[in-house]
Short mmCIF file of C-alpha atoms in Angstrom, two decimals:
data_model
loop_
_atom_site.label_atom_id
_atom_site.label_comp_id
_atom_site.label_asym_id
_atom_site.label_seq_id
_atom_site.Cartn_x
_atom_site.Cartn_y
_atom_site.Cartn_z
CA MET S 1 -13.39 -13.80 -9.80
CA VAL S 2 -10.66 -11.64 -8.39
CA LEU S 3 -7.15 -13.09 -8.28
CA TYR S 4 -4.18 -11.76 -6.37
CA LYS S 5 -0.47 -12.31 -6.44
CA LEU S 6 0.57 -14.44 -3.50
CA GLN S 7 3.11 -11.82 -2.40
CA ASP S 8 0.41 -9.12 -2.34
CA PHE S 9 -2.16 -11.33 -0.62
CA GLU S 10 0.20 -12.63 2.08
CA PRO S 11 3.61 -10.92 2.30
CA ASN S 12 4.82 -13.52 4.83
CA TYR S 13 3.74 -16.53 2.80
CA ARG S 14 7.20 -18.12 3.11
CA ASP S 15 6.44 -18.82 6.78
CA THR S 16 3.65 -21.12 5.63
CA PHE S 17 6.08 -23.09 3.46
CA GLU S 18 8.73 -23.46 6.14
CA GLY S 19 10.84 -20.69 4.70
CA ARG S 20 10.73 -22.02 1.13
CA ASP S 21 10.00 -19.76 -1.81
CA ILE S 22 7.86 -21.09 -4.63
CA ASN S 23 8.93 -18.37 -7.02
CA GLY S 24 11.95 -19.47 -9.02
CA LEU S 25 11.24 -23.20 -8.85
CA GLY S 26 11.94 -25.04 -12.08
CA VAL S 27 8.95 -26.40 -14.02
CA TYR S 28 9.31 -29.83 -15.64
CA THR S 29 7.01 -32.14 -17.56
CA GLN S 30 6.00 -35.15 -15.53
CA GLY S 31 7.43 -38.38 -16.86
CA THR S 32 9.95 -36.94 -19.31
CA ASP S 33 11.73 -34.57 -16.93
CA GLU S 34 11.94 -32.02 -19.73
CA LYS S 35 12.35 -28.54 -18.34
CA VAL S 36 9.58 -26.16 -19.39
CA GLY S 37 10.54 -22.97 -17.56
CA THR S 38 10.34 -21.45 -14.08
CA VAL S 39 7.64 -20.27 -11.70
CA SER S 40 7.57 -16.48 -11.72
CA ASP S 41 4.51 -16.00 -9.50
CA VAL S 42 1.49 -17.64 -7.86
CA LEU S 43 -2.10 -16.41 -8.10
CA VAL S 44 -4.63 -16.99 -5.30
CA ASP S 45 -8.32 -16.21 -4.98
CA GLU S 46 -10.06 -14.03 -2.41
CA GLU S 47 -9.87 -16.79 0.21
CA GLY S 48 -6.19 -17.47 -0.35
CA HIS S 49 -6.64 -20.73 -2.29
CA PHE S 50 -3.97 -21.47 -4.89
CA ARG S 51 -5.41 -21.24 -8.40
CA TYR S 52 -2.53 -20.76 -10.85
CA PHE S 53 1.22 -20.86 -11.22
CA VAL S 54 2.55 -18.15 -13.50
CA VAL S 55 5.13 -20.02 -15.58
CA ASP S 56 7.83 -18.36 -17.66
CA LEU S 57 8.22 -20.73 -20.63
CA GLY S 58 11.82 -19.70 -21.21
CA PHE S 59 12.91 -23.24 -22.16
CA TRP S 60 10.04 -23.85 -24.56
CA ILE S 61 8.91 -20.44 -25.78
CA PHE S 62 11.26 -17.61 -24.92
CA GLY S 63 9.63 -14.52 -23.44
CA LYS S 64 6.15 -16.04 -22.94
CA LYS S 65 4.39 -16.41 -19.61
CA VAL S 66 1.30 -18.59 -19.17
CA LEU S 67 -0.99 -19.78 -16.39
CA LEU S 68 -0.74 -23.35 -15.08
CA PRO S 69 -3.79 -24.39 -12.99
CA ILE S 70 -2.83 -25.77 -9.61
CA GLY S 71 -4.63 -29.05 -10.38
CA ARG S 72 -2.28 -29.64 -13.30
CA ALA S 73 0.85 -29.28 -11.18
CA ARG S 74 2.70 -31.16 -8.47
CA ILE S 75 5.31 -29.63 -6.18
CA ASP S 76 8.26 -31.76 -5.18
CA TYR S 77 10.16 -29.93 -2.45
CA ASN S 78 12.76 -32.69 -2.29
CA VAL S 79 14.17 -31.56 -5.63
CA ASP S 80 12.69 -28.04 -5.68
CA ARG S 81 10.65 -28.71 -8.77
CA VAL S 82 7.13 -28.20 -10.05
CA TYR S 83 5.91 -30.95 -12.39
CA THR S 84 3.22 -30.29 -14.96
CA ILE S 85 0.56 -32.95 -15.45
CA GLY S 86 -0.29 -33.52 -19.10
CA LEU S 87 0.99 -30.18 -20.44
CA THR S 88 2.24 -30.44 -24.00
CA ARG S 89 4.25 -28.04 -26.09
CA GLU S 90 1.27 -27.62 -28.40
CA GLN S 91 -0.91 -26.56 -25.47
CA ALA S 92 1.77 -24.14 -24.32
CA GLU S 93 1.76 -22.54 -27.76
CA ASP S 94 -2.05 -22.26 -27.71
CA LEU S 95 -2.23 -20.77 -24.23
CA PRO S 96 -2.89 -17.00 -24.10
CA GLU S 97 0.08 -15.03 -22.89
CA PHE S 98 -0.14 -13.75 -19.34
CA ASN S 99 0.38 -10.02 -18.94
CA GLU S 100 -0.08 -8.61 -15.45
CA ARG S 101 -0.91 -5.19 -16.91
CA GLU S 102 -4.00 -6.58 -18.62
CA ALA S 103 -7.27 -7.52 -16.95
CA LEU S 104 -7.45 -11.08 -15.64
CA ASP S 105 -11.17 -11.61 -16.14
CA TYR S 106 -13.52 -14.55 -16.74
CA ASP S 107 -13.05 -14.44 -20.51
CA TYR S 108 -9.28 -14.69 -20.19
CA GLU S 109 -9.54 -17.59 -17.74
CA GLU S 110 -11.96 -19.36 -20.06
CA ARG S 111 -9.38 -19.15 -22.84
CA VAL S 112 -6.85 -20.72 -20.47
CA ARG S 113 -9.27 -23.41 -19.32
CA GLY S 114 -10.28 -24.15 -22.90
CA VAL S 115 -6.70 -25.11 -23.76
CA TYR S 116 -6.31 -27.39 -20.76
CA ARG S 117 -9.66 -29.07 -21.48
CA GLN S 118 -8.25 -30.16 -24.84
CA PRO S 119 -7.59 -32.55 -26.37
CA ALA S 120 -10.53 -34.82 -25.66
CA GLU S 121 -9.46 -38.34 -24.77
CA TYR S 122 -10.39 -41.68 -26.25
CA VAL S 123 -12.60 -43.54 -23.77
CA GLN S 124 -12.17 -47.31 -23.46
CA PRO S 125 -14.81 -49.22 -21.47
CA PRO S 126 -13.48 -51.51 -18.75
CA VAL S 127 -12.87 -55.14 -19.67
CA ASP S 128 -13.98 -57.96 -17.37
CA PRO S 129 -10.91 -60.20 -17.00
CA LEU S 130 -13.14 -63.21 -16.15
CA LEU S 131 -14.86 -63.19 -19.54
CA PRO S 132 -13.24 -64.85 -22.54
CA LEU S 133 -11.73 -62.51 -25.03
CA GLU S 134 -14.31 -63.30 -27.72
CA ALA S 135 -17.09 -62.45 -25.26
CA THR S 136 -15.70 -59.05 -24.61
CA ALA S 137 -17.59 -56.20 -26.22
CA PRO S 138 -15.65 -54.42 -28.97
CA VAL S 139 -13.65 -51.47 -27.72
CA ASP S 140 -15.23 -48.12 -28.50
CA THR S 141 -12.49 -45.85 -29.69
CA THR S 142 -14.86 -43.12 -30.82
CA TYR S 143 -13.51 -39.62 -30.31
CA GLN S 144 -15.41 -38.13 -27.39
CA GLN S 145 -16.22 -34.46 -27.71
CA PRO S 146 -15.71 -32.43 -24.56
CA THR S 147 -18.83 -31.79 -22.57
CA THR S 148 -20.25 -28.33 -23.08
CA PRO S 149 -19.94 -26.41 -19.83
CA THR S 150 -23.25 -25.63 -18.16
CA TYR S 151 -21.90 -22.62 -16.31
CA ASN S 152 -21.27 -19.02 -17.24
CA ARG S 153 -19.53 -15.96 -15.87
CA ASP S 154 -22.29 -15.48 -13.27
CA ASN S 155 -22.29 -18.94 -11.71
CA TYR S 156 -18.82 -20.35 -12.41
CA ASN S 157 -16.94 -21.76 -9.45
CA TYR S 158 -13.45 -23.25 -9.38
CA GLU S 159 -14.92 -26.33 -7.69
CA HIS S 160 -16.70 -27.09 -10.96
CA GLU S 161 -13.44 -28.36 -12.40
CA PRO S 162 -11.43 -30.25 -9.79
CA SER S 163 -9.21 -31.59 -12.59
CA LEU S 164 -7.89 -28.05 -13.02
CA TYR S 165 -8.08 -26.62 -9.51
CA GLY S 166 -8.27 -29.58 -7.15
CA LEU S 167 -5.16 -30.61 -5.22
CA ASN S 168 -4.01 -34.14 -5.91
CA GLU S 169 -4.21 -35.85 -2.51
CA GLN S 170 -1.60 -38.40 -3.54
CA ASP S 171 0.91 -35.63 -4.16
CA HIS S 172 -0.09 -33.51 -1.16
CA GLN S 173 -0.05 -35.69 1.92
CA THR S 174 1.21 -33.04 4.31
CA LEU S 175 -1.53 -31.57 6.50
CA ARG S 176 -0.64 -28.09 7.61
CA LEU S 177 -2.25 -26.33 10.55
CA TYR S 178 -2.49 -22.57 10.26
CA GLU S 179 -3.04 -19.79 12.71
CA GLU S 180 -3.60 -16.11 12.35
CA ARG S 181 -1.31 -13.61 13.97
CA LEU S 182 -1.66 -9.90 14.41
CA ILE S 183 0.92 -8.06 12.36
CA ALA S 184 1.45 -4.49 13.49
CA ASN S 185 2.23 -1.93 10.84
CA LYS S 186 2.25 1.81 11.00
CA ARG S 187 0.84 4.21 8.48
CA ARG S 188 1.87 7.83 8.53
CA GLN S 189 -1.00 10.17 7.85
CA LYS S 190 -1.51 13.90 7.98
CA THR S 191 -3.62 14.99 10.92
CA GLY S 192 -3.51 18.72 10.40
CA GLU S 193 -1.44 21.71 9.51
CA VAL S 194 -0.13 24.60 11.58
CA THR S 195 0.30 27.89 9.74
CA ILE S 196 2.55 30.50 11.30
CA GLY S 197 2.60 33.99 9.83
CA LYS S 198 2.80 37.65 10.76
CA ARG S 199 0.19 40.37 10.94
CA VAL S 200 0.47 44.06 11.69
CA GLU S 201 -1.55 45.51 14.53
CA THR S 202 -1.84 49.21 15.34
CA ASP S 203 -1.91 50.79 18.77
CA THR S 204 -1.74 54.27 20.23
CA ALA S 205 1.50 54.96 22.00
CA ARG S 206 1.93 57.83 24.42
CA ILE S 207 5.16 59.60 25.25
CA ALA S 208 5.78 62.52 27.63
CA VAL S 209 8.11 65.21 26.25
CA PRO S 210 9.15 68.14 28.57
CA ILE S 211 9.02 71.48 26.70
CA GLU S 212 9.77 75.11 27.58
CA ARG S 213 7.60 78.13 26.85
CA GLU S 214 8.72 81.75 27.36
CA ARG S 215 6.41 84.42 28.71
CA VAL S 216 6.86 88.08 29.50
CA VAL S 217 6.69 89.24 33.05
CA ILE S 218 6.34 93.01 33.62
CA GLU S 219 7.37 94.22 37.02
CA ARG S 220 6.85 97.70 38.29
CA VAL S 221 9.13 98.74 41.12
CA THR S 222 9.70 102.05 42.95
CA PRO S 223 13.39 103.07 42.75
CA ALA S 224 15.12 104.12 45.87
CA ASP S 225 15.54 107.73 44.59
CA ALA S 226 11.97 108.07 43.66
CA GLY S 227 10.73 111.64 44.17
CA THR S 228 14.16 113.17 43.53
CA ALA S 229 14.18 116.02 41.03
CA VAL S 230 16.20 115.44 37.85
CA SER S 231 17.54 117.91 35.34
CA GLY S 232 15.93 118.49 32.02
CA ARG S 233 18.65 116.61 30.26
CA GLU S 234 18.03 113.53 32.27
CA ALA S 235 14.34 113.69 31.80
CA ASP S 236 14.17 112.40 28.28
CA PHE S 237 10.58 112.28 27.25
CA ARG S 238 10.23 110.37 24.01
CA GLU S 239 6.88 109.39 22.68
CA GLY S 240 6.43 106.03 20.95
CA GLU S 241 9.44 104.35 22.48
CA VAL S 242 8.88 100.61 22.40
CA ALA S 243 10.76 97.78 24.06
CA ARG S 244 10.64 94.41 22.05
CA VAL S 245 11.09 91.07 23.70
CA GLU S 246 11.09 87.84 21.60
CA ILE S 247 9.04 85.00 23.04
CA HIS S 248 9.94 81.35 22.27
CA GLU S 249 8.48 78.03 23.15
CA GLU S 250 9.36 74.38 22.39
CA THR S 251 7.05 72.01 20.52
CA PRO S 252 7.46 68.20 20.56
CA GLU S 253 8.81 66.65 17.42
CA ILE S 254 7.84 62.94 17.11
CA ARG S 255 9.27 60.36 14.68
CA LYS S 256 9.08 56.55 14.53
CA GLU S 257 11.90 54.01 14.32
CA ALA S 258 11.63 50.18 13.97
CA PHE S 259 13.40 48.01 16.53
CA LEU S 260 13.82 44.21 16.68
CA ARG S 261 11.50 43.02 19.42
CA GLU S 262 11.89 39.22 19.47
CA GLU S 263 12.74 36.21 17.31
CA VAL S 264 10.37 33.28 16.79
CA ARG S 265 11.77 29.84 15.96
CA VAL S 266 9.48 27.11 14.56
CA ARG S 267 10.36 23.40 14.90
CA LYS S 268 8.65 20.03 15.33
CA VAL S 269 9.08 17.50 18.10
CA VAL S 270 8.02 13.82 17.98
CA ASP S 271 6.16 12.45 20.97
CA GLN S 272 6.36 8.68 21.53
CA ASP S 273 3.19 6.83 22.45
CA THR S 274 1.91 3.24 22.45
CA VAL S 275 -1.52 2.42 21.06
CA GLU S 276 -3.03 -0.94 21.91
CA THR S 277 -5.60 -2.66 19.72
CA GLN S 278 -7.14 -6.11 19.66
CA GLU S 279 -8.57 -8.39 17.01
CA THR S 280 -9.95 -11.90 16.91
CA VAL S 281 -7.50 -14.41 15.41
CA ARG S 282 -8.11 -17.99 14.38
CA ARG S 283 -5.97 -21.09 14.93
CA GLU S 284 -6.39 -24.54 13.52
CA GLU S 285 -6.18 -27.47 15.93
CA LEU S 286 -5.87 -31.11 14.96
CA ASP S 287 -8.92 -33.35 15.49
CA ILE S 288 -8.08 -37.06 15.43
CA ASN S 289 -10.88 -39.56 15.06
CA SER S 290 -9.23 -42.99 15.14
CA GLY S 291 -11.99 -45.03 16.75
CA ASN S 292 -10.30 -47.73 18.79
CA LEU S 293 -7.10 -47.70 16.74
CA PRO S 294 -3.90 -46.65 18.52
CA VAL S 295 -2.48 -43.37 17.31
CA GLU S 296 0.86 -41.96 18.39
CA GLU S 297 1.55 -38.24 18.26
CA ARG S 298 5.09 -36.96 18.07
#
């Protein structure tokens, strides 16, 4: 059977006990008022039923923690004490040490239960007070061996042993009514991831560059004194005379420079929203069956 710490099973368990905290209560032997130790934790089953007190035996055995079944304990809130019923120092020494890092399985609980089932008691048959003493059957003081359990790890139930796990009605007269409430918690979880990076794209850019090209223009004109005779000295006939004219033109010269285009800033914003949910909760109501007897409620 799976057992849980009370704090893990119900974080708000103090509300059930009117704000009181069981942890830290002193543990005393019933009848002698000898202090045994303190309650360091409470273990409950899957349905929230109390099964064990975890007791630090600091006053009996320093540094040892053991399990005390709920049926062998009585809580007295008037003095903030837990009283053990029938626990002896010898039993405390025989109890296996509780270590929350180790598995709390059936075999471990059986070792605990085995200690509390011991020692077997002497059984004395009832005596009829109306019979004379000599007519009374002799008292059988034979040592009674404990009954061999008929259960195993597959069919064991805590109800099999009410002496260990049953609540003493005489010591627990308060009837508490419980109700379930919805407790809203939030859990932060990752819903995705946004990756922002850069990539390089190429494009063809066009630019218009005005250029100049030189060309030769040959013009033939008739001078105003055309047809006028010139002397032989002026008429200089030279064969192979060449006139040279250099021709130039401009060609575009293109180069690239990098310029800052824009700046991108990445940040997160938190949007507030309200999510409504519903769940069925239970509440205990008091049923009073008094017949014809008068009952007053306050």
